[in-house]
Tab-separated table of C-alpha atoms in Angstrom:
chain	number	residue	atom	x	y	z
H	1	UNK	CA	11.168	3.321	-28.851
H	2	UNK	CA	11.471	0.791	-26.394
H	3	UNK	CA	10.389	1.378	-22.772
H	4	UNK	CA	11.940	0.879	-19.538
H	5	UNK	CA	10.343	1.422	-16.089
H	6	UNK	CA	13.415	1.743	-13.875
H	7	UNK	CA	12.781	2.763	-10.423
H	8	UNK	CA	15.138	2.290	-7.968
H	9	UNK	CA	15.118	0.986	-4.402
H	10	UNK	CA	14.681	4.078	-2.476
H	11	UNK	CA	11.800	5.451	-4.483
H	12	UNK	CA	9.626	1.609	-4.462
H	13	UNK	CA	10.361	2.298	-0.627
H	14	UNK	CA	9.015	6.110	-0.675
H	15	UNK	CA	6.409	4.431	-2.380
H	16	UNK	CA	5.322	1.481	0.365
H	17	UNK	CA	5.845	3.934	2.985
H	18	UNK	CA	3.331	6.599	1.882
H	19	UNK	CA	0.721	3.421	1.059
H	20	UNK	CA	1.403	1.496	4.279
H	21	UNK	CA	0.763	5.387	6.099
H	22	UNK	CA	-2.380	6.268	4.615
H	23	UNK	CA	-3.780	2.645	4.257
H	24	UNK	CA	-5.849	1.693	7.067
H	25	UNK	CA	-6.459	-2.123	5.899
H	26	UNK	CA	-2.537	-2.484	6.031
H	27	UNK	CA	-2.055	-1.188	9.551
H	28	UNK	CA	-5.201	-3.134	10.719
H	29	UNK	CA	-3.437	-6.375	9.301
H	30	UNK	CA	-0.107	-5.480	11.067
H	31	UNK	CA	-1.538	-4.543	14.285
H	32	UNK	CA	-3.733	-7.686	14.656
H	33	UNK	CA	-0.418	-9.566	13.500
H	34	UNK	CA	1.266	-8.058	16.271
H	35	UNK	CA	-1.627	-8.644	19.246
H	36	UNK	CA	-3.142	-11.964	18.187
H	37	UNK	CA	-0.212	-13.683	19.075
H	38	UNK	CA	1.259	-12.369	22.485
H	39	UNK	CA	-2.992	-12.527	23.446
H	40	UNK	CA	-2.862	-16.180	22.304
H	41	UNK	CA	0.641	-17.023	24.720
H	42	UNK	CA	-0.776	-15.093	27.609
H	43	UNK	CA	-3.984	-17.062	27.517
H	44	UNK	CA	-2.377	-20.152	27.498
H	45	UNK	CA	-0.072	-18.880	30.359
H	46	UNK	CA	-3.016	-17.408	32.197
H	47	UNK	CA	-4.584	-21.001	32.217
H	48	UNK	CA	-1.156	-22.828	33.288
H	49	UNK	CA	-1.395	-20.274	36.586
H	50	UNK	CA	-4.853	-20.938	36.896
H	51	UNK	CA	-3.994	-24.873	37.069
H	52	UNK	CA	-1.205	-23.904	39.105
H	53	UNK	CA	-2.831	-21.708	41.830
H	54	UNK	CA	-5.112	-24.641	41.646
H	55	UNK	CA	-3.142	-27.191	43.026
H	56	UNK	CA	-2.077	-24.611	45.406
H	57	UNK	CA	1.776	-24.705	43.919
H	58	UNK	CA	4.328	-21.927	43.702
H	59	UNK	CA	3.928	-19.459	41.571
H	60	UNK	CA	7.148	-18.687	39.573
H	61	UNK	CA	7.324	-14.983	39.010
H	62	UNK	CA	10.848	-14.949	36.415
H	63	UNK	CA	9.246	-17.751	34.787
H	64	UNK	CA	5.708	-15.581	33.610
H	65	UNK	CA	8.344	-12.321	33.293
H	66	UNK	CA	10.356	-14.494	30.355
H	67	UNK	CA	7.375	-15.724	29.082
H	68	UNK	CA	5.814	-12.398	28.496
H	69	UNK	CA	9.100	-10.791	27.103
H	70	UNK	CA	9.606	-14.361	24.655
H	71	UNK	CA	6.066	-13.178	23.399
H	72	UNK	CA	6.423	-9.752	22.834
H	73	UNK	CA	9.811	-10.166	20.994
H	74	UNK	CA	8.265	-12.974	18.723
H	75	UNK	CA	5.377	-10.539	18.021
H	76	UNK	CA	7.550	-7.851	16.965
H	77	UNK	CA	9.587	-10.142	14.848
H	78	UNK	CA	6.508	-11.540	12.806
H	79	UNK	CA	4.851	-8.017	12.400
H	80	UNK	CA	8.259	-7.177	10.625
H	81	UNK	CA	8.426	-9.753	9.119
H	82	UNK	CA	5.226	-8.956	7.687
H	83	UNK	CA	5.701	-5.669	6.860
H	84	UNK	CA	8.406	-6.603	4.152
H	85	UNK	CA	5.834	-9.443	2.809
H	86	UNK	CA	2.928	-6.698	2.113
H	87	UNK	CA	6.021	-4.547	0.628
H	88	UNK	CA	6.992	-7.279	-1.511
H	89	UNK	CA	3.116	-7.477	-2.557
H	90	UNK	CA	3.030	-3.959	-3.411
H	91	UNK	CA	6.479	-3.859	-5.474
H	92	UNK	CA	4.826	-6.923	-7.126
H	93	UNK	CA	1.330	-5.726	-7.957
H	94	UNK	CA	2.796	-2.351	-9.445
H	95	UNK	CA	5.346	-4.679	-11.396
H	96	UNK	CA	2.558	-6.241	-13.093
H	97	UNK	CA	1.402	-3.482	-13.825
H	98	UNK	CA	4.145	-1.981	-15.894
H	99	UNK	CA	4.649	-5.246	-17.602
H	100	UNK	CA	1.230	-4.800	-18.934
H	101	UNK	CA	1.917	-1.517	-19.954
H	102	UNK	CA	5.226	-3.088	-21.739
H	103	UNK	CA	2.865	-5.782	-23.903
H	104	UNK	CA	4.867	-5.823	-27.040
H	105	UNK	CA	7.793	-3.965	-25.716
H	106	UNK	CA	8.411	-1.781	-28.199
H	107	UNK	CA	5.896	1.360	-27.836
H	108	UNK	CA	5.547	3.533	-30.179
H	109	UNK	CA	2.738	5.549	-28.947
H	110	UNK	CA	1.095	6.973	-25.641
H	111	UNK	CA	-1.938	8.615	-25.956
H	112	UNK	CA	-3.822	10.001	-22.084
H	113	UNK	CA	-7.206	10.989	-22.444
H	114	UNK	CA	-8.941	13.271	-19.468
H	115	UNK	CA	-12.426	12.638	-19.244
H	116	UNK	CA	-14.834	13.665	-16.612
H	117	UNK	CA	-14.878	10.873	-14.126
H	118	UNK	CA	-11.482	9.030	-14.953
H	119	UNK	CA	-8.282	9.179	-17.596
H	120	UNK	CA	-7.712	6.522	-19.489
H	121	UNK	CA	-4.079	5.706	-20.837
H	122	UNK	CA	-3.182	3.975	-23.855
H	123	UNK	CA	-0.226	2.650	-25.182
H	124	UNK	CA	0.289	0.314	-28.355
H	125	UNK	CA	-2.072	-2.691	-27.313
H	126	UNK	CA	-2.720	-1.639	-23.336
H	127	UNK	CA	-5.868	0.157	-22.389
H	128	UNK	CA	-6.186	1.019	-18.457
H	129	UNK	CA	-8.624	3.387	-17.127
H	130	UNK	CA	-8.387	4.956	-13.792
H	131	UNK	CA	-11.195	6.410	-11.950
H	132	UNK	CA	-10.567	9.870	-9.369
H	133	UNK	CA	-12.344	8.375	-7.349
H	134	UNK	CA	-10.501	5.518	-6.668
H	135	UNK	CA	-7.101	7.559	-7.061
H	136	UNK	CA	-5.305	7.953	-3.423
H	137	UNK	CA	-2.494	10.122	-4.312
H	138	UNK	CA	0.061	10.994	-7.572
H	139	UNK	CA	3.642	10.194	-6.408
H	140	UNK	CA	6.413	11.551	-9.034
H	141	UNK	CA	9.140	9.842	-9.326
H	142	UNK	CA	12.492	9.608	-11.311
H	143	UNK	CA	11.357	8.680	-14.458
H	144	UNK	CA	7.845	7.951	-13.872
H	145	UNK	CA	4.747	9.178	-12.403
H	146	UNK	CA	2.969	6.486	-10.148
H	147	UNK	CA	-0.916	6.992	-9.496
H	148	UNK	CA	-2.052	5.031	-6.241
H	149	UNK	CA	-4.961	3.217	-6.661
H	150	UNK	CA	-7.855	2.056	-3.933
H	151	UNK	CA	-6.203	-0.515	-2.334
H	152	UNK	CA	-2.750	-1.567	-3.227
H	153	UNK	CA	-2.871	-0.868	-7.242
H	154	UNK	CA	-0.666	1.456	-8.715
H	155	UNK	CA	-0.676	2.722	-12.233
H	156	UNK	CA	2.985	3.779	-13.654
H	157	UNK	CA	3.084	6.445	-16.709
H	158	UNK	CA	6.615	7.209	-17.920
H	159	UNK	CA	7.322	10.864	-18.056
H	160	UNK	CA	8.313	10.482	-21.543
H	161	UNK	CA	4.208	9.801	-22.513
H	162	UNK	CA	3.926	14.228	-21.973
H	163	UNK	CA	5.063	16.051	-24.802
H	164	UNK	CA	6.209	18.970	-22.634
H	165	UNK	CA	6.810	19.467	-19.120
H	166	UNK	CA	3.994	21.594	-18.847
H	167	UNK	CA	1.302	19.175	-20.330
H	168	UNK	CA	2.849	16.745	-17.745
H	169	UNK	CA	2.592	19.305	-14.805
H	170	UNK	CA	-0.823	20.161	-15.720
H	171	UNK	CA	-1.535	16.649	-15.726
H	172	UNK	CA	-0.740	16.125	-12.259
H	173	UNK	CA	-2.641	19.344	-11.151
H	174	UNK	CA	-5.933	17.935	-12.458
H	175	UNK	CA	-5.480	14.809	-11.024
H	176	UNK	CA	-4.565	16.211	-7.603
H	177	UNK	CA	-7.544	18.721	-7.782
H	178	UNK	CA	-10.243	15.469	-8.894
H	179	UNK	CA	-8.491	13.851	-5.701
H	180	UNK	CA	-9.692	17.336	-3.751
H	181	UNK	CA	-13.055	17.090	-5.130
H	182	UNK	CA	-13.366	13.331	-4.225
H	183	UNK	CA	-12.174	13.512	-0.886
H	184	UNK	CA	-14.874	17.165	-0.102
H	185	UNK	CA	-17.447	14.701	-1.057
H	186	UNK	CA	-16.621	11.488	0.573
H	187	UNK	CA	-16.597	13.625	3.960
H	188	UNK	CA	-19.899	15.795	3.169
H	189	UNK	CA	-21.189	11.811	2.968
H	190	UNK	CA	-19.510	10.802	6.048
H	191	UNK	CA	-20.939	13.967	7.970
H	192	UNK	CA	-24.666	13.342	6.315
H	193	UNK	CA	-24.821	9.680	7.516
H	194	UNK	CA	-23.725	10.951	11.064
């Protein structure tokens, strides 16, 4: 049987969207994009005015107002544009991923094993294991089911590895209950080291 991972457009972008919400790294990146360089404009204007009141010249008013908006505008411009850079990251990162899955292309058998800390997927000459721990969320898609990993990883399992629907919906039910359990703890050792 050979395997395809076809996901289309609109899912990849469910997909970005629901990492680039929950990941705080991401947004930090984006938002310091954004500041650092209107802050670095305005502190070169700041020190033209200081020259300027200085000398004792006029100070142009329009002239800071189109200075300020010119570094806004470029700020929002190169946060977008670095919002579709991490995207393309994350489309590539789960891309490799799938082509590792795909060694050999033709796969002739999945096997999932459940074990107590983290599953561990196999197929032909692939072996991946996936810690809860590390697991942010289970995202089903089309065709596949897509396990976010701690940072930007993602694992993709074609629905076709489950037998049934049932083994595959009891699947996701464990995972999402280990990502309960993780996420009780983590904040039980947040609240202790307060």
């Amino acid at each position: 049987m050979e395997v395809k991972f076809s996901i289309n457009n609109d899912d990849w972008n469910k997909v970005f969207l629901y990492q680039f919400k929950k990941s705080k790294f991401l947004k930090k990146i984006l938002l310091l994009k954004m500041s650092i360089l209107p802050f670095i404009l305005l502190f070169i204007l700041s020190i033209r005015y200081v020259y300027i009141c200085m000398n004792k010249q006029d100070i142009n008013l329009l002239e800071f107002i189109i200075v300020v908006s010119i570094s806004i505008f470029i700020s929002i411009v190169w946060t977008i544009i670095s919002f579709f850079r991490h995207k393309k990251y994350i489309k590539k990162l789960a891309l490799l991923e799938a082509e590792k899955m795909m060694e050999g292309k033709k796969v002739n058998k999945y096997k999932i094993s459940l074990y107590k800390e983290f599953i561990e997927v196999n197929c032909d000459n692939y072996e991946g294991k996936v810690f809860y721990k590390g697991i942010k969320d289970v995202i089903i898609l089309n065709e596949e089911i897509v396990i976010l990993i701690y940072p930007f990883k993602l694992m993709i399992i074609p629905k076709r590895a489950f037998n049934n629907i049932e083994s595959r919906k009891s699947f996701v039910t464990l995972i999402s209950n280990e990502i309960k359990k993780s996420r009780i703890v983590s904040r039980r050792r947040k609240n202790h080291n307060l």
